[in-house]
Amino acid sequence: MIFALCGTSDARELAALIQQNGFEILTSVVTDNAAKSLQEANLPVRVGRLAKDEIVTLIRREEVKAIVDASHPFAEEAHRNAMESAKEAGIPYIRFERASLVYGDDPKLTVVSSYEEAALEAKKRKGSVMLTTGGKTLHIFAKHLLGDPEIRLVARMLPRRDNMEKCEELGVEQKNIIALQGPFTRELNEALYRQYGTTVMVTKESGKTGAVDEKIEAALKLGIQVILISRPEIDFGAVFTDFQDVIEELNEVACYIK
């Protein structure tokens, strides 16, 4: 049995490929919406966050022989729990990650290492700030940007109830909420930037599959300042960015698990 942490479109494709290569697999996601996507691909799936001890229990109960961590690049807790539980159980940990994007030295692009730093950078710039980093860290930006008469904070996020409740709780007005499911084309990004008079756009370096390049290119084209949050620095050991490399690694280190 392979236990795969999923939740993104490329993770789903990888899980399906693992299954097609003859491995028994159990996928894991956080939300029901992500689970539906995996179920449609005929992949076994469980839903909900798991602490390290819960993963270890699952490994023993399901006789898991390897963990493939294909969760989002910014899912730090999930990464650490998966690595620690694999180590404790004595099974291989294989990390798949979307390839990072390489950006030029455009003066309108500023790279920071944390959400807090991104919020402070946006506060310096003022204007209409479009936040495209999701609801989980919205409170960090709300703390620094809401209430400043020179800043309009526009939150672009998934149309989920918990996100809308968080906006209401933090005081983000409805007129400043864009609740849409991506990915977005460059044309749609440009239209949204124009609609909200965006002068600053904040995003995460999630990789090409996350359509970050479309957001950034559209913003820079319109002369918008971009604040890009770099990926967390985690020592994964070997990291694979190609599906076939993951399959080869599974065949090499765990060929007995088929």
Backbone as numpy.savetxt, mean C-alpha at the origin, in Angstrom:
# Nx Ny Nz CAx CAy CAz Cx Cy Cz
1.59 -26.30 2.17 0.74 -25.09 2.17 1.63 -23.83 2.17
1.31 -22.90 1.28 1.95 -21.59 1.26 0.98 -20.59 1.86
1.45 -19.75 2.77 0.63 -18.69 3.34 1.07 -17.39 2.70
0.15 -16.72 1.99 0.50 -15.52 1.24 -0.25 -14.30 1.76
0.48 -13.27 2.14 -0.11 -12.00 2.54 -0.35 -11.19 1.29
-1.61 -10.86 1.03 -1.97 -10.20 -0.22 -2.66 -8.86 0.06
-3.53 -8.43 -0.87 -4.26 -7.19 -0.66 -4.11 -6.20 -1.79
-3.16 -6.42 -2.72 -3.00 -5.55 -3.88 -3.26 -6.36 -5.14
-3.46 -5.68 -6.26 -3.77 -6.39 -7.50 -2.62 -7.28 -7.95
-1.39 -6.82 -7.79 -0.26 -7.66 -8.20 -0.08 -8.84 -7.25
-0.43 -8.67 -5.97 -0.35 -9.78 -5.02 -1.34 -10.87 -5.40
-2.52 -10.46 -5.85 -3.52 -11.44 -6.29 -3.00 -12.23 -7.49
-2.39 -11.54 -8.43 -1.85 -12.21 -9.62 -0.75 -13.19 -9.23
0.09 -12.80 -8.28 1.16 -13.68 -7.83 0.59 -14.91 -7.14
-0.41 -14.72 -6.28 -1.02 -15.84 -5.57 -1.64 -16.84 -6.56
-2.29 -16.32 -7.59 -2.89 -17.19 -8.60 -1.80 -17.99 -9.33
-0.67 -17.34 -9.60 0.43 -18.02 -10.29 1.04 -19.11 -9.41
1.15 -18.83 -8.11 1.67 -19.83 -7.18 0.77 -21.06 -7.19
-0.53 -20.82 -7.16 -1.49 -21.92 -7.18 -1.39 -22.70 -8.51
-1.26 -21.97 -9.60 -1.17 -22.60 -10.92 0.09 -23.47 -11.05
1.11 -23.15 -10.26 2.35 -23.92 -10.30 2.32 -25.13 -9.36
1.14 -25.47 -8.88 0.97 -26.70 -8.13 1.12 -26.61 -6.63
1.21 -25.40 -6.10 1.32 -25.23 -4.65 -0.05 -25.02 -4.03
-0.28 -25.64 -2.91 -1.48 -25.35 -2.12 -1.25 -24.01 -1.45
-2.25 -23.14 -1.46 -2.04 -21.79 -0.95 -3.23 -21.31 -0.13
-2.94 -20.51 0.89 -3.95 -19.80 1.65 -3.56 -18.33 1.63
-4.45 -17.48 1.13 -4.16 -16.05 1.08 -4.76 -15.35 2.28
-4.22 -14.18 2.59 -4.69 -13.42 3.74 -4.77 -11.94 3.38
-5.91 -11.32 3.68 -6.11 -9.89 3.42 -6.77 -9.25 4.63
-6.82 -7.93 4.61 -7.37 -7.20 5.76 -8.85 -6.89 5.59
-9.29 -6.63 4.34 -10.67 -6.19 4.14 -11.50 -7.19 3.34
-12.82 -7.09 3.49 -13.74 -7.94 2.74 -13.66 -7.65 1.25
-13.42 -6.38 0.91 -13.34 -6.01 -0.50 -12.16 -6.69 -1.18
-11.03 -6.72 -0.49 -9.85 -7.39 -1.04 -10.10 -8.90 -1.13
-10.81 -9.45 -0.15 -11.11 -10.88 -0.14 -11.97 -11.26 -1.35
-12.91 -10.41 -1.70 -13.80 -10.68 -2.83 -13.00 -10.84 -4.11
-12.00 -9.99 -4.28 -11.16 -10.05 -5.47 -10.42 -11.38 -5.56
-9.93 -11.87 -4.43 -9.23 -13.15 -4.40 -10.18 -14.32 -4.62
-11.35 -14.23 -4.03 -12.35 -15.29 -4.19 -12.77 -15.42 -5.65
-12.86 -14.29 -6.34 -13.22 -14.30 -7.76 -12.16 -15.00 -8.60
-10.92 -15.03 -8.07 -9.82 -15.72 -8.75 -9.70 -17.17 -8.26
-10.71 -17.62 -7.50 -10.76 -18.99 -6.96 -9.58 -19.29 -6.04
-9.22 -18.31 -5.23 -8.13 -18.48 -4.26 -8.71 -18.56 -2.85
-8.28 -19.54 -2.05 -8.71 -19.61 -0.65 -8.22 -18.36 0.10
-9.09 -17.77 0.91 -8.71 -16.51 1.56 -9.28 -16.42 2.97
-8.51 -15.83 3.86 -8.98 -15.48 5.19 -8.92 -13.96 5.30
-9.75 -13.39 6.18 -9.84 -11.93 6.28 -9.55 -11.46 7.70
-8.82 -10.36 7.81 -8.54 -9.76 9.11 -7.06 -9.68 9.41
-6.69 -8.71 10.25 -5.30 -8.55 10.65 -4.88 -9.70 11.57
-3.59 -10.01 11.54 -3.06 -11.07 12.38 -1.84 -10.58 13.15
-1.83 -10.81 14.45 -0.64 -10.55 15.25 0.36 -11.67 15.02
1.58 -11.49 15.47 2.62 -12.49 15.24 2.23 -13.85 15.81
1.74 -13.88 17.04 1.38 -15.15 17.68 0.25 -15.85 16.92
-0.65 -15.06 16.35 -1.75 -15.65 15.58 -1.24 -16.27 14.28
-0.23 -15.64 13.68 0.37 -16.21 12.46 1.08 -17.51 12.79
1.80 -17.54 13.91 2.50 -18.75 14.32 1.50 -19.89 14.55
0.38 -19.57 15.20 -0.66 -20.57 15.43 -1.22 -21.08 14.10
-1.45 -20.17 13.17 -1.97 -20.55 11.85 -0.96 -21.44 11.12
0.32 -21.09 11.20 1.37 -21.89 10.54 1.32 -23.33 11.02
1.19 -23.50 12.32 1.18 -24.85 12.89 -0.12 -25.59 12.58
-1.23 -24.87 12.65 -2.53 -25.51 12.41 -2.69 -25.94 10.95
-2.25 -25.08 10.03 -2.42 -25.35 8.60 -1.21 -26.02 7.97
-0.19 -26.30 8.80 1.04 -26.91 8.32 1.66 -26.10 7.17
1.76 -24.81 7.42 2.35 -23.89 6.45 3.86 -24.15 6.35
4.37 -24.22 5.13 5.78 -24.52 4.91 6.59 -23.31 4.44
5.90 -22.24 4.04 6.60 -21.02 3.62 5.63 -19.85 3.62
6.13 -18.65 3.93 5.32 -17.44 3.87 5.79 -16.60 2.68
4.84 -16.18 1.85 5.13 -15.23 0.79 4.46 -13.91 1.19
5.27 -12.92 1.48 4.76 -11.62 1.90 4.68 -10.71 0.68
3.45 -10.57 0.16 3.21 -9.70 -0.99 2.29 -8.55 -0.58
2.35 -8.19 0.69 1.50 -7.11 1.19 2.06 -5.76 0.73
1.29 -4.72 0.95 1.63 -3.37 0.48 2.99 -2.92 1.01
3.77 -2.17 0.21 5.08 -1.72 0.67 5.07 -0.95 1.99
3.93 -0.32 2.33 3.86 0.46 3.56 3.22 -0.30 4.73
2.96 -1.59 4.56 2.36 -2.39 5.63 3.45 -2.88 6.58
4.06 -1.96 7.31 5.22 -2.27 8.14 4.93 -3.34 9.19
3.81 -3.20 9.88 3.48 -4.16 10.94 3.30 -5.56 10.37
2.63 -5.64 9.22 2.41 -6.94 8.59 3.74 -7.58 8.20
4.66 -6.77 7.67 5.98 -7.29 7.29 6.70 -7.89 8.49
6.75 -7.11 9.56 7.50 -7.55 10.74 6.87 -8.80 11.38
5.55 -8.81 11.46 4.87 -9.98 12.02 5.14 -11.23 11.19
5.12 -11.07 9.87 5.37 -12.22 8.99 6.80 -12.72 9.13
7.75 -11.80 9.16 9.16 -12.20 9.29 9.43 -12.89 10.61
8.91 -12.31 11.69 9.17 -12.86 13.02 8.50 -14.22 13.21
7.28 -14.36 12.67 6.58 -15.63 12.82 7.24 -16.72 11.98
7.72 -16.37 10.80 8.43 -17.35 9.96 9.71 -17.81 10.66
10.40 -16.86 11.27 11.63 -17.20 11.98 11.34 -18.11 13.15
10.29 -17.78 13.92 9.94 -18.59 15.09 9.51 -20.00 14.68
8.81 -20.10 13.56 8.32 -21.41 13.11 9.38 -22.18 12.31
10.46 -21.48 11.95 11.53 -22.15 11.21 11.19 -22.45 9.76
10.41 -21.55 9.13 10.05 -21.76 7.73 10.56 -20.58 6.89
10.69 -20.75 5.57 11.18 -19.66 4.72 10.22 -18.47 4.67
10.80 -17.27 4.62 10.06 -16.03 4.42 10.51 -15.46 3.08
9.56 -15.25 2.18 9.88 -14.75 0.84 9.14 -13.44 0.63
9.88 -12.38 0.37 9.28 -11.07 0.19 9.18 -10.70 -1.29
7.95 -10.44 -1.74 7.72 -9.89 -3.07 7.32 -8.44 -2.92
7.93 -7.56 -3.71 7.61 -6.14 -3.61 7.59 -5.51 -4.99
6.63 -4.65 -5.20 6.60 -3.89 -6.44 7.92 -3.14 -6.62
8.40 -3.10 -7.84 9.64 -2.37 -8.10 9.45 -0.89 -7.78
10.47 -0.30 -7.20 10.42 1.14 -6.90 10.53 1.95 -8.18
9.94 3.12 -8.16 10.05 4.02 -9.30 11.24 4.95 -9.10
11.86 5.31 -10.20 13.00 6.23 -10.15 12.56 7.55 -10.74
12.67 8.62 -9.95 12.24 9.93 -10.41 13.46 10.82 -10.64
13.28 11.78 -11.52 14.36 12.71 -11.80 14.52 13.74 -10.70
15.24 14.78 -11.00 15.53 15.81 -10.00 14.66 17.04 -10.21
13.39 16.83 -10.52 12.46 17.95 -10.70 12.38 18.75 -9.40
12.61 20.05 -9.46 12.59 20.87 -8.24 11.24 20.90 -7.54
10.18 20.51 -8.25 8.84 20.52 -7.63 8.59 19.25 -6.83
9.52 18.29 -6.88 9.35 17.01 -6.19 10.24 16.95 -4.95
9.62 16.73 -3.80 10.35 16.61 -2.54 10.10 15.23 -1.94
11.18 14.51 -1.63 11.06 13.18 -1.04 11.30 13.27 0.46
10.38 12.69 1.24 10.50 12.68 2.70 10.43 11.24 3.19
10.75 11.04 4.46 10.83 9.67 4.97 9.70 9.28 5.91
8.77 10.20 6.18 7.68 9.86 7.10 6.45 10.70 6.82
5.31 10.25 7.34 4.06 11.00 7.21 4.15 12.34 7.94
4.77 12.32 9.10 4.92 13.55 9.88 5.72 14.59 9.11
6.81 14.15 8.51 7.64 15.07 7.72 6.86 15.59 6.52
6.06 14.73 5.91 5.25 15.14 4.76 4.25 16.22 5.17
3.62 16.03 6.33 2.64 17.00 6.82 3.29 18.36 7.08
4.47 18.34 7.66 5.17 19.59 7.96 5.62 20.29 6.68
6.04 19.51 5.67 6.41 20.09 4.38 5.20 20.74 3.73
4.06 20.08 3.78 2.84 20.62 3.20 2.42 21.91 3.91
2.61 21.94 5.22 2.24 23.12 6.01 3.06 24.34 5.58
4.33 24.11 5.24 5.19 25.21 4.78 4.68 25.81 3.47
4.17 24.93 2.61 3.81 25.36 1.26 2.44 26.04 1.18
1.54 25.73 2.13 0.19 26.30 2.15 -0.58 25.89 0.89
-1.67 26.59 0.58 -2.45 26.33 -0.62 -3.41 25.18 -0.48
-3.81 24.61 -1.61 -4.74 23.48 -1.65 -3.94 22.19 -1.70
-4.00 21.44 -0.61 -3.20 20.22 -0.46 -4.07 19.01 -0.69
-3.73 18.22 -1.72 -4.47 16.98 -1.97 -3.69 15.82 -1.37
-4.33 15.16 -0.45 -3.72 14.03 0.26 -4.19 12.73 -0.38
-3.25 11.91 -0.86 -3.62 10.65 -1.52 -2.97 9.46 -0.82
-2.84 9.56 0.49 -2.15 8.53 1.27 -3.10 7.65 2.07
-4.40 7.79 1.88 -5.35 6.93 2.56 -5.81 7.46 3.90
-6.72 6.73 4.52 -7.33 7.18 5.77 -6.56 6.83 7.02
-5.69 5.83 6.95 -5.02 5.33 8.15 -4.18 6.40 8.84
-3.55 7.27 8.06 -2.68 8.31 8.63 -3.26 9.70 8.49
-4.55 9.79 8.19 -5.18 11.10 7.98 -5.03 12.00 9.20
-5.06 11.41 10.40 -4.99 12.21 11.62 -3.69 13.01 11.71
-2.62 12.47 11.15 -1.32 13.17 11.20 -1.41 14.47 10.40
-2.00 14.40 9.24 -2.12 15.59 8.39 -3.17 16.54 8.94
-4.25 16.00 9.48 -5.29 16.84 10.06 -4.74 17.67 11.21
-3.88 17.08 12.00 -3.30 17.78 13.16 -2.53 19.01 12.73
-1.80 18.90 11.64 -0.94 20.00 11.20 -1.60 20.96 10.22
-2.56 20.48 9.43 -3.07 21.28 8.32 -4.47 21.83 8.52
-5.34 21.09 9.20 -6.69 21.59 9.40 -6.67 22.79 10.35
-7.50 23.76 10.04 -7.56 24.95 10.89 -6.64 26.06 10.44
-5.73 25.78 9.53 -4.86 26.82 8.98 -5.63 27.54 7.87
-5.91 28.83 8.03 -6.73 29.55 7.04 -6.10 29.62 5.66
-4.80 29.34 5.56 -4.11 29.40 4.27 -4.01 28.02 3.61
-4.65 27.02 4.21 -4.56 25.66 3.68 -5.95 25.07 3.50
-6.16 24.46 2.33 -7.35 23.64 2.09 -6.87 22.20 2.01
-7.32 21.35 2.92 -6.91 19.95 2.92 -7.98 19.12 2.23
-7.62 18.52 1.10 -8.51 17.66 0.34 -8.04 16.21 0.50
-8.90 15.35 0.98 -8.54 13.95 1.24 -9.12 13.05 0.15
-8.22 12.40 -0.59 -8.65 11.45 -1.63 -8.40 10.04 -1.11
-9.46 9.25 -1.00 -9.33 7.94 -0.37 -10.40 6.98 -0.87
-10.27 5.73 -0.47 -11.24 4.72 -0.86 -12.62 5.03 -0.27
-13.69 4.74 -1.00 -15.05 5.03 -0.53 -15.55 4.01 0.48
-14.86 3.96 1.63 -15.25 3.02 2.68 -15.86 3.77 3.85
-16.73 3.11 4.57 -17.41 3.75 5.69 -16.42 4.23 6.75
-15.41 3.42 7.06 -14.48 3.83 8.11 -13.71 5.09 7.71
-13.42 5.24 6.41 -12.74 6.46 5.96 -13.63 7.68 6.10
-14.90 7.53 5.75 -15.83 8.65 5.86 -16.05 9.03 7.33
-16.12 8.03 8.19 -16.29 8.30 9.62 -15.06 9.01 10.19
-13.89 8.61 9.71 -12.67 9.26 10.19 -12.62 10.72 9.74
-13.04 10.98 8.50 -13.08 12.36 8.01 -14.01 13.21 8.88
-15.18 12.65 9.19 -16.14 13.38 10.01 -15.57 13.63 11.41
-14.94 12.61 11.96 -14.37 12.72 13.31 -13.28 13.77 13.38
-12.47 13.86 12.33 -11.34 14.80 12.32 -11.72 16.20 11.86
-12.90 16.33 11.26 -13.35 17.65 10.82 -13.05 17.98 9.38
-12.84 16.95 8.55 -12.64 17.19 7.12 -14.02 17.37 6.49
-14.27 18.52 5.87 -15.59 18.81 5.31 -15.88 17.92 4.11
-17.16 17.65 3.89 -17.57 16.79 2.79 -17.10 17.33 1.44
-17.11 18.63 1.28 -16.69 19.23 0.00 -15.21 19.00 -0.28
-14.48 18.57 0.74 -13.04 18.33 0.58 -12.70 16.85 0.62
-13.68 15.99 0.37 -13.46 14.54 0.35 -13.68 14.01 -1.07
-12.69 13.29 -1.57 -12.83 12.60 -2.86 -12.82 11.11 -2.55
-13.99 10.48 -2.62 -14.11 9.06 -2.28 -14.25 8.25 -3.57
-13.12 7.75 -4.06 -13.09 7.03 -5.32 -12.16 5.83 -5.24
-12.49 4.80 -6.01 -11.64 3.62 -6.12 -10.73 3.77 -7.34
-9.42 3.70 -7.14 -8.48 3.79 -8.24 -8.21 2.43 -8.84
-7.18 2.30 -9.68 -6.21 3.35 -10.04 -6.80 4.36 -11.01
-6.16 5.52 -11.11 -6.65 6.63 -11.91 -5.72 6.86 -13.11
-6.31 7.28 -14.21 -5.50 7.65 -15.37 -4.88 9.03 -15.14
-3.91 9.36 -15.96 -3.31 10.69 -15.84 -4.36 11.76 -16.11
-5.25 11.50 -17.06 -6.29 12.47 -17.42 -7.23 12.74 -16.24
-7.63 11.70 -15.54 -8.52 11.88 -14.39 -7.78 12.59 -13.26
-6.52 12.24 -13.05 -5.73 12.94 -12.04 -5.67 14.43 -12.34
-5.40 14.76 -13.58 -5.31 16.18 -13.96 -6.64 16.88 -13.72
-7.75 16.21 -14.06 -9.07 16.81 -13.88 -9.35 17.08 -12.40
-8.99 16.13 -11.54 -9.22 16.31 -10.10 -8.34 17.44 -9.55
-7.09 17.48 -9.99 -6.21 18.56 -9.53 -6.79 19.93 -9.90
-7.28 20.04 -11.13 -7.86 21.32 -11.57 -9.13 21.64 -10.79
-9.97 20.63 -10.59 -11.24 20.83 -9.89 -11.04 21.39 -8.50
-10.01 20.91 -7.81 -9.77 21.33 -6.42 -8.66 22.37 -6.29
-8.22 22.90 -7.41 -7.19 23.95 -7.37 -5.93 23.51 -6.65
-5.55 22.27 -6.84 -4.43 21.69 -6.09 -3.11 22.41 -6.36
-2.43 22.76 -5.28 -1.09 23.35 -5.40 -0.02 22.44 -4.82
-0.45 21.49 -3.94 0.47 20.52 -3.34 -0.22 19.16 -3.34
0.51 18.12 -3.77 -0.04 16.76 -3.74 0.89 15.88 -2.92
0.31 15.12 -1.99 1.08 14.23 -1.12 0.75 12.79 -1.48
1.78 11.96 -1.69 1.56 10.57 -2.04 2.65 9.69 -1.45
2.48 8.37 -1.58 3.46 7.39 -1.11 4.12 6.71 -2.29
5.34 6.26 -2.11 6.06 5.57 -3.17 5.65 4.09 -3.16
4.47 3.83 -3.72 3.92 2.48 -3.69 4.30 1.65 -4.90
4.92 2.26 -5.92 5.33 1.53 -7.10 4.39 1.74 -8.26
4.83 1.31 -9.45 4.08 1.56 -10.67 2.70 0.92 -10.64
2.60 -0.29 -10.04 1.30 -0.97 -10.01 0.29 -0.16 -9.21
0.76 0.65 -8.27 -0.14 1.48 -7.49 -0.49 2.78 -8.18
-0.05 2.94 -9.45 -0.35 4.12 -10.27 0.19 5.41 -9.68
1.25 5.32 -8.88 1.85 6.51 -8.31 2.47 7.37 -9.41
3.04 6.72 -10.42 3.66 7.47 -11.51 2.65 8.35 -12.23
1.42 7.86 -12.38 0.38 8.65 -13.04 0.05 9.89 -12.22
-0.06 9.71 -10.91 -0.37 10.84 -10.03 0.72 11.89 -10.10
1.98 11.43 -10.02 3.11 12.36 -9.97 3.30 13.07 -11.29
3.28 12.32 -12.39 3.48 12.93 -13.70 2.41 13.97 -14.00
1.16 13.66 -13.65 0.07 14.61 -13.88 0.26 15.87 -13.04
0.69 15.70 -11.81 0.89 16.85 -10.93 2.04 17.73 -11.42
3.16 17.13 -11.74 4.32 17.90 -12.20 4.01 18.64 -13.49
3.24 17.99 -14.37 2.87 18.61 -15.64 2.10 19.91 -15.41
1.28 19.92 -14.34 0.47 21.10 -14.03 1.18 22.09 -13.12
2.45 21.82 -12.81 3.22 22.72 -11.95 2.90 22.60 -10.48
2.34 21.46 -10.09 1.96 21.22 -8.69 3.16 20.68 -7.91
3.34 21.18 -6.69 4.39 20.66 -5.81 4.01 19.25 -5.35
4.96 18.32 -5.41 4.71 16.94 -5.01 5.58 16.58 -3.80
4.93 16.04 -2.79 5.65 15.52 -1.62 5.49 14.01 -1.64
6.60 13.30 -1.80 6.59 11.85 -1.95 7.19 11.18 -0.71
6.41 10.33 -0.07 6.88 9.62 1.12 7.57 8.34 0.67
8.84 8.21 1.00 9.61 7.03 0.58 9.19 5.81 1.39
9.52 4.63 0.87 9.15 3.39 1.54 9.89 3.23 2.86
9.26 2.56 3.82 9.94 2.29 5.10 11.20 1.47 4.86
12.23 1.75 5.62 13.48 1.01 5.49 13.42 -0.23 6.38
13.17 -1.36 5.77 13.08 -2.64 6.48 14.05 -3.62 5.84
14.80 -4.31 6.66 15.75 -5.29 6.14 15.02 -6.61 5.90
14.59 -6.82 4.65 13.87 -8.04 4.30 14.83 -9.18 3.95
16.09 -8.84 3.75 16.99 -9.83 3.16 16.78 -9.76 1.66
16.60 -10.90 1.01 16.35 -10.91 -0.43 14.93 -10.41 -0.71
14.80 -9.55 -1.70 13.49 -9.05 -2.13 13.31 -9.36 -3.61
12.17 -9.93 -3.96 11.89 -10.28 -5.35 10.87 -9.30 -5.93
11.12 -8.85 -7.14 10.21 -7.92 -7.80 9.59 -8.53 -9.06
9.88 -9.80 -9.32 9.35 -10.50 -10.48 8.64 -11.78 -10.02
7.46 -12.02 -10.55 6.68 -13.19 -10.14 7.46 -14.50 -10.32
8.10 -14.64 -11.47 8.77 -15.90 -11.78 9.91 -16.16 -10.81
10.56 -15.11 -10.32 11.63 -15.28 -9.34 11.09 -15.86 -8.04
9.87 -15.46 -7.67 9.24 -16.01 -6.47 8.97 -17.50 -6.66
8.45 -17.86 -7.83 8.17 -19.27 -8.12 9.46 -20.08 -8.07
10.51 -19.56 -8.66 11.80 -20.27 -8.65 12.33 -20.43 -7.23
12.13 -19.38 -6.41 12.59 -19.46 -5.01 11.79 -20.51 -4.25
10.49 -20.57 -4.47 9.67 -21.59 -3.83 10.12 -22.98 -4.24
10.41 -23.15 -5.52 10.86 -24.46 -6.01 12.22 -24.83 -5.42
13.06 -23.82 -5.22 14.41 -24.08 -4.73 14.45 -24.37 -3.23
13.77 -23.53 -2.43 13.89 -23.67 -0.99 12.82 -24.55 -0.36
11.76 -24.82 -1.13 10.66 -25.58 -0.52 10.00 -26.51 -1.51
10.77 -27.16 -2.34 10.18 -28.02 -3.37 9.40 -29.19 -2.75
9.69 -29.51 -1.51 9.01 -30.63 -0.86 7.62 -30.31 -0.39
7.20 -29.04 -0.52 5.90 -28.66 0.05 4.74 -28.84 -0.92
5.03 -29.19 -2.19 3.93 -29.34 -3.15 3.04 -30.51 -2.75
